[in-house]
XYZ file of C-alpha atoms in Angstrom:
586
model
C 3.349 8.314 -28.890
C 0.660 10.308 -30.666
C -1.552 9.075 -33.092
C -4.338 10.998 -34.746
C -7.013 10.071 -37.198
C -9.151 12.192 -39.258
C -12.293 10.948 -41.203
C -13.104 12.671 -44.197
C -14.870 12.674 -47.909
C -12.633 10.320 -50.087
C -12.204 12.978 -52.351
C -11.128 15.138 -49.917
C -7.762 15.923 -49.117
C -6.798 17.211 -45.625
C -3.416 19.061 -45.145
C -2.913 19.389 -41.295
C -0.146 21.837 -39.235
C 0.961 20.630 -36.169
C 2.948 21.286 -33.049
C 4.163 19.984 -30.066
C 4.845 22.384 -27.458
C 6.847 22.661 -24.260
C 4.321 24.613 -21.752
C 6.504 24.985 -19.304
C 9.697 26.102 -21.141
C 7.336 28.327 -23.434
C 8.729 27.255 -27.048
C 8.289 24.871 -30.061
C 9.722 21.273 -29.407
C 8.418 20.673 -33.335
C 5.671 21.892 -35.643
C 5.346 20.386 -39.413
C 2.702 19.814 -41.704
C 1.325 17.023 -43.358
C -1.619 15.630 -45.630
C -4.353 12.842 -44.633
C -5.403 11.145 -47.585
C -8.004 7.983 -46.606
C -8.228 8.088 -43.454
C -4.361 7.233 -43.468
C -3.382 7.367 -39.469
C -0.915 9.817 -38.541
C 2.139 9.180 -35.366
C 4.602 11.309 -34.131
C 6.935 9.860 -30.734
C 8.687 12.043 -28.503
C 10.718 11.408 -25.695
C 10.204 12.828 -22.667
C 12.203 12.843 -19.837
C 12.284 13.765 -16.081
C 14.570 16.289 -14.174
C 17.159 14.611 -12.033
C 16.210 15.680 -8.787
C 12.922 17.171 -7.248
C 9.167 16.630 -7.415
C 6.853 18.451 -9.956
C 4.781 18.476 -13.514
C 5.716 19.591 -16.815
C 3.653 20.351 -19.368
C 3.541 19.821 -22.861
C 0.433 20.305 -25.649
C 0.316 18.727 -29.045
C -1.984 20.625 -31.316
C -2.848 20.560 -34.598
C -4.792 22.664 -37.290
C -6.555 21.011 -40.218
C -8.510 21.764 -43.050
C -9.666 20.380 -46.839
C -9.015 21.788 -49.649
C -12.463 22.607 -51.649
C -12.421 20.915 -55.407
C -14.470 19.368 -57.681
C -16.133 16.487 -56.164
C -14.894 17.796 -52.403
C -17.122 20.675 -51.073
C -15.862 21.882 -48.057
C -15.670 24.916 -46.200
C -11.740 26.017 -45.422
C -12.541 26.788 -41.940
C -9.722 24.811 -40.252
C -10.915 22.287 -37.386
C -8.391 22.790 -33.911
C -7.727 20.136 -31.950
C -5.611 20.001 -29.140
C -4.060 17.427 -26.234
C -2.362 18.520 -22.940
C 0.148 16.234 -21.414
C 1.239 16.222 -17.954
C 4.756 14.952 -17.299
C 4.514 14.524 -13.618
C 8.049 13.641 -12.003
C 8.942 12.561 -8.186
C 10.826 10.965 -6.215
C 12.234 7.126 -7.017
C 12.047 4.564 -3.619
C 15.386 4.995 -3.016
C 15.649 8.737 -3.086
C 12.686 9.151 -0.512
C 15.067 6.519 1.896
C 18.083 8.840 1.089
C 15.588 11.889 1.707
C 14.268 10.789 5.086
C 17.256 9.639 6.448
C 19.436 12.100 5.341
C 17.128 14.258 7.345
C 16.683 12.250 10.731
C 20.466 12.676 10.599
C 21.278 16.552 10.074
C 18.444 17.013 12.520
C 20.572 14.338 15.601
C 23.744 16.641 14.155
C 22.101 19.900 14.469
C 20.204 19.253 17.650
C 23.203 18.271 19.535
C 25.941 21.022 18.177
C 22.934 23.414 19.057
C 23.256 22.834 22.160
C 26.561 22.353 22.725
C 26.620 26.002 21.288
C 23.646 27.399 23.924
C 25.492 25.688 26.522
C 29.152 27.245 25.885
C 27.331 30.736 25.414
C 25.501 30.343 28.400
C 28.851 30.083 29.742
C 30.623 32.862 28.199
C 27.997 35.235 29.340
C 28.238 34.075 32.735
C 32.102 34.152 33.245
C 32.033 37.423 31.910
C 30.451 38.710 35.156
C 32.720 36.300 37.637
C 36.217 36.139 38.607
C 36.488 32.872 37.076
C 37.964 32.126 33.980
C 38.107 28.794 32.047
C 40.776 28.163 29.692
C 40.067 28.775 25.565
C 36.587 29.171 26.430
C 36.193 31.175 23.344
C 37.903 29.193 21.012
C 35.679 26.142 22.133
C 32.116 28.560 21.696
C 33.831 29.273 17.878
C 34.479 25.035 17.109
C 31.057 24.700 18.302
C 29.946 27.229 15.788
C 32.323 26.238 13.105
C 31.533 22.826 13.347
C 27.461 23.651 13.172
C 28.091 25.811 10.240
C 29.292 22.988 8.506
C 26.216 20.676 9.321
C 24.209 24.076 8.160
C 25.715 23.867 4.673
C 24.766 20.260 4.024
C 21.460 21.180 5.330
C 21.584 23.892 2.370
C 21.956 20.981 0.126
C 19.375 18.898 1.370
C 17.146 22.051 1.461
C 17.904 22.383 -2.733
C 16.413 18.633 -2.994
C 20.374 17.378 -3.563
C 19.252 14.587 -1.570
C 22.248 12.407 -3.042
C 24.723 15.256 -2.366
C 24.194 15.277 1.199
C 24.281 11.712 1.487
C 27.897 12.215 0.194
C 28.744 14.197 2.275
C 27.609 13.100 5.318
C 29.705 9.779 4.807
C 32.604 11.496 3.345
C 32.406 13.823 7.099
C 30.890 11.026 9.585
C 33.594 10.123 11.302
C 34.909 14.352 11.637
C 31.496 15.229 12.872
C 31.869 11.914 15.383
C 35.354 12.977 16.641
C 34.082 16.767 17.412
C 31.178 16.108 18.961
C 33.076 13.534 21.344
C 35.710 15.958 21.568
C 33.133 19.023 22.353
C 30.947 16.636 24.787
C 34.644 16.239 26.605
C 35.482 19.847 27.027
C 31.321 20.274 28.144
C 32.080 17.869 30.941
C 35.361 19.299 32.037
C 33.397 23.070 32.049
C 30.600 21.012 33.973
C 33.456 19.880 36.412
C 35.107 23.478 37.114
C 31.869 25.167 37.681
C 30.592 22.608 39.970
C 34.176 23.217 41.496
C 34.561 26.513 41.345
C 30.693 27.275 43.428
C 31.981 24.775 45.741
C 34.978 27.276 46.967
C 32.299 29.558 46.990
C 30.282 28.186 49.319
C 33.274 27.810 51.563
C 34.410 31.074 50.934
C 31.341 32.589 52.153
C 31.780 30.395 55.202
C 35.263 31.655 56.054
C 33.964 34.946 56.130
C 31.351 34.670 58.243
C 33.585 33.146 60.780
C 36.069 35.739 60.307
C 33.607 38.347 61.327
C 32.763 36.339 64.320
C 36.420 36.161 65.404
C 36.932 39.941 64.602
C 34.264 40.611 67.268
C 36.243 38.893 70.084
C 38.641 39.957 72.759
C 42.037 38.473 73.486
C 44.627 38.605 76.398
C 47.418 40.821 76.434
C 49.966 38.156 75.239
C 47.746 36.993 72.471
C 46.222 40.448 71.154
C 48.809 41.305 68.695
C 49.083 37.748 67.367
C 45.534 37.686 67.033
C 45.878 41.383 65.477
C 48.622 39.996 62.752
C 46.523 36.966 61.662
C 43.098 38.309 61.110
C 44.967 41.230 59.061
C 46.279 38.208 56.807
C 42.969 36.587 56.641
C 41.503 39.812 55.037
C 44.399 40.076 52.362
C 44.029 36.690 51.731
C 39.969 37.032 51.485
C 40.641 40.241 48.753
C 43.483 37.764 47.529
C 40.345 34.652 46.774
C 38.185 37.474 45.089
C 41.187 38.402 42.502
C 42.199 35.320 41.968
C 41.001 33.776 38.538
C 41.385 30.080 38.053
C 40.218 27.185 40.400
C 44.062 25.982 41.191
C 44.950 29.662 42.809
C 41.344 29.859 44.748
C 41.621 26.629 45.864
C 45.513 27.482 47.351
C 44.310 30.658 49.162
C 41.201 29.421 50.567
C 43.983 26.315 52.320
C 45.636 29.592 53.395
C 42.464 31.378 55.053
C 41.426 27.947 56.753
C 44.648 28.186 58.391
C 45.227 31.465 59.420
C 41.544 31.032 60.858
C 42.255 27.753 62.885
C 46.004 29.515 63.817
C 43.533 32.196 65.052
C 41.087 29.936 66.704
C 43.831 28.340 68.710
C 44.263 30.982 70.821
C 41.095 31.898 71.700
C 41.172 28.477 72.686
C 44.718 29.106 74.820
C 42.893 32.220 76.386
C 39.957 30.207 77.665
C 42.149 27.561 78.851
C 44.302 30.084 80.505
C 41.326 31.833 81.841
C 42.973 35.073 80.632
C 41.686 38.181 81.455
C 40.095 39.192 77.424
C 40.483 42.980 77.481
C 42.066 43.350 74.122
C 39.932 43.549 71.012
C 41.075 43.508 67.277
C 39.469 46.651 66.375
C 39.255 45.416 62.991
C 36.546 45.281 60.581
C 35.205 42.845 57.880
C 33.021 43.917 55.271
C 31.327 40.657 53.656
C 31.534 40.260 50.260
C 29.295 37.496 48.442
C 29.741 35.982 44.970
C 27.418 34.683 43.161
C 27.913 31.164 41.840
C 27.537 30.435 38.725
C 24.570 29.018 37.122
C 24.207 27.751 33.466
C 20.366 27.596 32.946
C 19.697 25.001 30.006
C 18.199 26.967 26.931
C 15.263 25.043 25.103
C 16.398 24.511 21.768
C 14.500 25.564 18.386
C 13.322 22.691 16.865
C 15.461 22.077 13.899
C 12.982 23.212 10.234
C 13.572 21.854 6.757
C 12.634 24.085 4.396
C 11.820 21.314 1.882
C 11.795 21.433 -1.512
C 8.614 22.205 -2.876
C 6.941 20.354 -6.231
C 6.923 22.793 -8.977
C 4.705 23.180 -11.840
C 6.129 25.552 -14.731
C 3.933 27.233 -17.259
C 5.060 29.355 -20.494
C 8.721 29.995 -18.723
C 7.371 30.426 -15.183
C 7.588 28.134 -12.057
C 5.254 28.084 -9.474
C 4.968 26.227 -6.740
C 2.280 23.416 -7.006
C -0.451 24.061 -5.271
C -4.398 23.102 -5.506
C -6.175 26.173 -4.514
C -9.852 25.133 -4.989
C -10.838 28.606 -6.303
C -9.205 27.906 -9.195
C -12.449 26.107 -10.945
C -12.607 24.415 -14.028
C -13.899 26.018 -17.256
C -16.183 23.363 -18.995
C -17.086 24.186 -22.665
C -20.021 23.043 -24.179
C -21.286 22.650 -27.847
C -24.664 22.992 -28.751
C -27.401 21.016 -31.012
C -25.759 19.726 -34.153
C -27.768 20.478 -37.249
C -26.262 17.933 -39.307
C -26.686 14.338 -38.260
C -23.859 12.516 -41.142
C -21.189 14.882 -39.073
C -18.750 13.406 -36.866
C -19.456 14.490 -33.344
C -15.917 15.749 -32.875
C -16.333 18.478 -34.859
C -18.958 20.463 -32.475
C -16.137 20.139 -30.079
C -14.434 22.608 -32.638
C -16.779 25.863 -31.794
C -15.120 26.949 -28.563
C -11.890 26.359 -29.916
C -11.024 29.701 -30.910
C -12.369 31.270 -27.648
C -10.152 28.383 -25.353
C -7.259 29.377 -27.414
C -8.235 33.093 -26.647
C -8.815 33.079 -22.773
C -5.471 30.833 -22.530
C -3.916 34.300 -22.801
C -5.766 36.064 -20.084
C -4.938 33.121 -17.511
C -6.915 30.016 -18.683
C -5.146 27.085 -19.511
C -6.004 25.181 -22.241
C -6.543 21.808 -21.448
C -7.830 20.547 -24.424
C -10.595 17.956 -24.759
C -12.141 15.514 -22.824
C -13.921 12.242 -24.626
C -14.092 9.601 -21.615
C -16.878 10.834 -19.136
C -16.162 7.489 -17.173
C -14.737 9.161 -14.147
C -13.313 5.798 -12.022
C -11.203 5.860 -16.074
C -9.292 9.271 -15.332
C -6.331 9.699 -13.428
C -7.090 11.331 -10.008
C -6.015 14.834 -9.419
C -3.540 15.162 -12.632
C -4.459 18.625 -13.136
C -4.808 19.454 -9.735
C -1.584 21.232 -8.736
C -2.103 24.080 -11.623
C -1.512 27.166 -10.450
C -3.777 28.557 -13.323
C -7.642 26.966 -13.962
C -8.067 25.108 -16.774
C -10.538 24.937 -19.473
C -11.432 21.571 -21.404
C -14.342 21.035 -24.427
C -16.435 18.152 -23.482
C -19.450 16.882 -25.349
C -21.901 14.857 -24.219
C -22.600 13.074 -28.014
C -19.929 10.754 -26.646
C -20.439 7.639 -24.379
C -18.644 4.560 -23.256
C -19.287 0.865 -23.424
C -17.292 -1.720 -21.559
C -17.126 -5.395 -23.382
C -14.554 -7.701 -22.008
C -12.654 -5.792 -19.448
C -11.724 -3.184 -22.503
C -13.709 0.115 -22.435
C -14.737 1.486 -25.894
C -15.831 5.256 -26.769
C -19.473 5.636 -28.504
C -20.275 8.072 -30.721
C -24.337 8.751 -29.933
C -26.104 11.959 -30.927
C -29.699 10.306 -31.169
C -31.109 10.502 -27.157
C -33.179 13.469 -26.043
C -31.689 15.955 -23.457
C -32.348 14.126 -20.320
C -29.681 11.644 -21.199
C -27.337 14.286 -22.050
C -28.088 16.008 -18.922
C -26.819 12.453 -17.407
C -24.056 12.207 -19.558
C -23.068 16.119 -18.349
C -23.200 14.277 -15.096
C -19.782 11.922 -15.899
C -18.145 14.874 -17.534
C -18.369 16.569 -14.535
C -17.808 13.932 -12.406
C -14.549 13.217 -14.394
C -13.367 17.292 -14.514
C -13.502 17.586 -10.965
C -11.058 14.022 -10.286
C -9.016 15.149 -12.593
C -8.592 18.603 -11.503
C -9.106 17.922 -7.781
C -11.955 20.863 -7.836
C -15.601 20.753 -5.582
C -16.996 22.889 -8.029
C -16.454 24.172 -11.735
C -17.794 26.297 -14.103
C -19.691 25.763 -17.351
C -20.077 27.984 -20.518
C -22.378 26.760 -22.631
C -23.305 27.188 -26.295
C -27.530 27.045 -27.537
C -28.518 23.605 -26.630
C -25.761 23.104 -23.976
C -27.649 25.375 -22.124
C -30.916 23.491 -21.577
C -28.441 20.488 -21.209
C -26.890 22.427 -17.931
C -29.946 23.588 -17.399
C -31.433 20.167 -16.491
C -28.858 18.821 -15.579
C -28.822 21.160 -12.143
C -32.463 20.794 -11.869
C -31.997 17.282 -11.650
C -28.819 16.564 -9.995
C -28.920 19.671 -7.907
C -26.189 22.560 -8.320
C -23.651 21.905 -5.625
C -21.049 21.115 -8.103
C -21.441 24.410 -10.441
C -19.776 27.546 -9.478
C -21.413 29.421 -12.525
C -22.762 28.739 -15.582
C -22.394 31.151 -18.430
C -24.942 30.310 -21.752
C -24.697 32.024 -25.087
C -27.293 31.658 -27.139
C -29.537 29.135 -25.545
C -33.448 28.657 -26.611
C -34.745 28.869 -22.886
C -38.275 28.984 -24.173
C -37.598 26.691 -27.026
C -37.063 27.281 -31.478
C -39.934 28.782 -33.481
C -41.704 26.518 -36.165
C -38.963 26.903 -38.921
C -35.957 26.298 -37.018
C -37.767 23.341 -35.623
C -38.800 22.244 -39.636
C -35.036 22.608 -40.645
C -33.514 21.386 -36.899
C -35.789 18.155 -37.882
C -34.481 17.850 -41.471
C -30.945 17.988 -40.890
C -30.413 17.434 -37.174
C -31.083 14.910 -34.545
C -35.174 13.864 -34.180
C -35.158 13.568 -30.140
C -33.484 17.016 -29.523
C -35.556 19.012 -31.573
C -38.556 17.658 -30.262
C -37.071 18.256 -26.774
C -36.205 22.040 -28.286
C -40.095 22.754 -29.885
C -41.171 25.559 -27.684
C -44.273 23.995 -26.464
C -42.656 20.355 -25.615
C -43.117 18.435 -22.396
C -39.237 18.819 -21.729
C -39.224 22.932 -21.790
C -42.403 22.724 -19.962
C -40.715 20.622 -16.879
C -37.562 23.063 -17.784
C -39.702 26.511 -17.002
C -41.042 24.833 -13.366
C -37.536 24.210 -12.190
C -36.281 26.002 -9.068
C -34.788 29.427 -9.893
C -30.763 28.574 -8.832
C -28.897 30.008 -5.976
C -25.421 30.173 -7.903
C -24.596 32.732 -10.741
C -26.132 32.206 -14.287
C -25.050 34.325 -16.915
C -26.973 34.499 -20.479
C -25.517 36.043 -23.398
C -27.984 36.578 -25.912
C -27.640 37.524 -29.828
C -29.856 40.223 -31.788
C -29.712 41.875 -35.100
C -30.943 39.134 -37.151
C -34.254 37.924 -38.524
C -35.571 34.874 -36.971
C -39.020 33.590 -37.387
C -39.894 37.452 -38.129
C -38.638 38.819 -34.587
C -35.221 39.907 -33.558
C -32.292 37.166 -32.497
C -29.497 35.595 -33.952
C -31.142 33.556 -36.999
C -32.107 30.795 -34.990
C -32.641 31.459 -31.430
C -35.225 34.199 -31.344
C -34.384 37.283 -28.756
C -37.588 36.163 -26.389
C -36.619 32.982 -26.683
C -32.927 33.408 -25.226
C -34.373 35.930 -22.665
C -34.720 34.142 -18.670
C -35.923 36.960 -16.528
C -34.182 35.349 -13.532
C -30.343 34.927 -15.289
C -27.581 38.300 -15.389
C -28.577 38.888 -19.600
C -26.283 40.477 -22.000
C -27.190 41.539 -25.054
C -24.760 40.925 -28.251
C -25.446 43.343 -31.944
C -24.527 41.246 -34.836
C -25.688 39.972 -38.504
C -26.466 37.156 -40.184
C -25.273 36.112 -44.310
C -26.891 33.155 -45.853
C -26.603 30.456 -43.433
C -23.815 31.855 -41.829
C -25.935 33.400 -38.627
C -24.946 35.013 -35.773
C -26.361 32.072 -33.381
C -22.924 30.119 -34.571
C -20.034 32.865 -34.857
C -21.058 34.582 -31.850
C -18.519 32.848 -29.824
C -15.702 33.792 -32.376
C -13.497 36.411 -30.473
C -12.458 38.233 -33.429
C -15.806 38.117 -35.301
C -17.064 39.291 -31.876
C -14.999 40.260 -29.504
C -17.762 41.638 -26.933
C -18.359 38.148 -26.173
C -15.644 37.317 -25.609
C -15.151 40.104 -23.329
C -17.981 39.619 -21.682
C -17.345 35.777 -20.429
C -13.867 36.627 -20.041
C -14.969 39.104 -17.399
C -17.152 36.920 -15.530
C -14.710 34.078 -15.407
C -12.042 36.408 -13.979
């Protein structure tokens, strides 16, 4: 729910437009108008709600554009006041879902591991029996149901991949007991491969044997009664030896190496006759053996890839785009802020309303607009809810607000009557707060006339490891001339003026501080009469100038008490401002 107040002049009547947007979609969820009359609160509820699946931050913005209508007894200007709230939506996974998630995972991974290498093991295989004279039956067809099978653990994977962490929970229940009854069935076939290698190098080995004693018969003499026995067998033994090598299957080799172990003991018995005998051995075979070896086989065990989930990353959309969520700590913060307020009856709120134009601006060159910031109480802000951006953000702070805690319940104060050196503190907690809730070291400030001195002291007493940059416009660095100070003590706030007088004990500690390390930018207005010297009706040229700060110079003109010190942060009144910080913040 949304509720928004406005205070204004009883006689007064406020019509306001408003709008609440869908960031990350990029359109209008509603926009309407309405009229405050006393101080009548306005509510609007929408419902939000969550994707079904995945892990991420949406974004919505409520804004809304008001102004009074001048009359009779209601003198107002029509400028309308901008006001703006960013909402983060930011969506993950429930208890359950993680359980489903991780277990889900721990599974396909068992799954995966073990049909992986069943498959290295079965190609290992095929590579090797394509170079040997064995052959194992539907070799292939097992290497392709090894595949098949993994395939199908590879498309729940998929699933699990898409964050369909439900889906492949389904499915690995609805296929548990298939994937069971493969893998036994694959681990069986595995084991009987195991068993006809081992078998196969076995024969081998005796094989190799065989021969060698062939050739050692081959060399012998026999008797005249035994030479052309002798002569017929060993002729067998070789046909049977070339019969072993073209045999393919473990059955056949096993068969005719039974019938080489006989012919070679048939053979052996009578050289044993002829020594018994003591035969006269003039008769050789004049045969000859050439050796052949075969290599066993050997199925080296591959190391298998360790099985990768490509999980699903949180995504953050913005004006139709998704990103993935990321906190790149480049990305700083923009912090706007407002200047002295020369009326003291005003609500505070409305200084907040001078960089509004120039946020909405620079959203459209890459700055999000964040909106506004009124608790500096930094242990009260959510950690890290604007962390995950892919864009930087900009917010309007001000530091006429502070906080009170009475009863465990924290209250915001408006207070625009302390001098700059509590400001400079309360710029303290607004950083403090930007950088939890954006997860940034460091951010950026652009400041607006007395905002400056506020950042100013601020680094000179707090030190400026937690600015990136600061960019001022318009800031009295060397204080206002007599007649802005006469008119800033009529209207305005009695502590910051004095604090503002150019020859007052705060400037004076201000011009001693330590020239800063990081970048300060200072835009500076001319073209305007002020104190009878150039500026921008209040702020006189010398007065802006720092000869230590990047300067820029910026023509304009001043009507009435409209002056240029004001509307030079106005894009379209002048856009070389706004240019120029643009530039430096990109």
């Amino acid at each position: 729910e949304i509720s928004s107040k406005i205070l204004t002049n009883p006689f007064c009547e406020t019509t306001c437009e408003y709008s609440f947007l869908d960031l990350s979609k990029n359109n209008t969820v509603e926009k309407g108008e309405f009229i405050f009359k006393n101080s009548e609160p306005f509510s609007k509820k929408y419902p939000l709600t969550a994707p079904s699946k995945g892990t991420g931050q949406i974004f919505y913005r409520f804004e809304m554009n008001c102004a009074s209508s001048e009359g009779f007894l209601c003198r107002t200007k029509p400028d309308p006041f901008y006001q703006s709230t960013l909402i983060v939506l930011e969506y993950d996974l429930t208890d359950e879902e993680t359980i489903i998630k991780n277990t889900t995972q721990k599974e396909l991974t068992k799954l995966l591991e073990n049909f992986g290498s069943l498959e290295s093991y079965f190609s290992n295989v095929q590579t090797e029996l394509n170079s040997s004279s064995l052959e194992i039956k539907n070799i292939n067809e097992t290497t392709s149901k090894v595949l098949s099978t993994k395939n199908d653990a590879i498309k729940i994977k998929d699933f699990w991949e898409l964050g369909e962490y439900r889906t492949v929970w389904n499915l690995l229940e609805k296929q548990s007991a298939k994937f069971v009854n493969e893998t036994l069935e694959l681990q069986t076939l595995k084991n009987d491969t195991e068993k006809q290698i081992s078998k196969f190098n076995e024969l081998l080995d005796k094989f190799h044997s065989f021969q060698i004693n062939t050739s050692t018969i081959l060399q012998t003499n026999f008797s005249d009664s035994k030479i052309n026995e002798a002569r017929n067998l060993a002729t067998q033994i070789i046909t049977i030896r070339d019969s072993f090598l073209n045999k393919s299957n473990i059955s056949e080799k096993t068969q005719t190496l039974i019938s080489l172990e006989n012919n070679i003991t048939k053979i052996n018995v009578l050289l044993q006759e002829d020594s018994l005998n003591n035969s006269d051995l003039n008769n050789s075979l004049d045969i000859e053996l050439n050796i052949t070896f075969v290599e066993s086989i050997q199925i080296n065990k591959t190391e298998i890839a360790e099985i990768e989930f490509s999980e699903q990353k949180s995504q953050c959309c913005l004006f139709g785009e998704c990103e993935t969520c990321t906190n790149k700590e480049d990305l700083y913060p923009v912090i706007f802020l407002h200047g002295h307020d020369f009326s003291s009856r005003v609500s505070a709120e409305y200084n907040l309303n001078l960089f509004g134009k120039m946020q909405k601006s620079l959203e459209k060159d890459g700055l999000l607009n964040a909106g506004t910031i009124l608790i500096n109480v930094p242990e009260e802000i959510k950690q890290d809810t604007l962390s995950q951006i892919p864009w930087p953000v900009s917010i309007k702070a001000s530091y006429y607000f502070d906080s009170i805690r009475e009863e465990g319940e924290l209250s915001i104060l408006q207070t625009k009557k302390d001098n700059i050196d509590t400001y400079a503190i309360r710029l303290k907690n607004i950083i403090d707060s930007v950088q939890k809730r954006t997860g940034k070291n460091e951010v950026t400030l652009v400041t607006h006339s007395m905002g400056g001195l506020v950042a100013r002291r601020y680094i000179q007493i707090f030190g400026e490891q937690d600015i990136h940059k600061i960019i001022m416009v318009s800031s009295p660095n060397h204080g206002i001339g007599s007649k802005t100070y006469n008119l800033c003590k009529a209207f305005g706030e009695s502590k910051e003026c004095d604090d503002m007088e150019e020859n007052s004990l705060f400037l004076n500690k201000l011009k001693n501080q330590q020239i800063p390390k990081i970048e300060v930018h200072n835009i500076i207005g001319v073209g305007c009469d002020t104190n009878g010297v150039d500026g921008d009706g209040i702020v006189k040229k010398d007065s802006a100038t720092l000869n230590w700060t990047t300067n820029y110079i910026i023509n304009g003109t001043c009507n009435g008490f409209e002056y240029l010190h004001s509307k030079i942060v106005y894009p379209k009144e002048y856009p070389k401002t706004y240019k120029t910080i643009r530039d430096i913040l990109f």
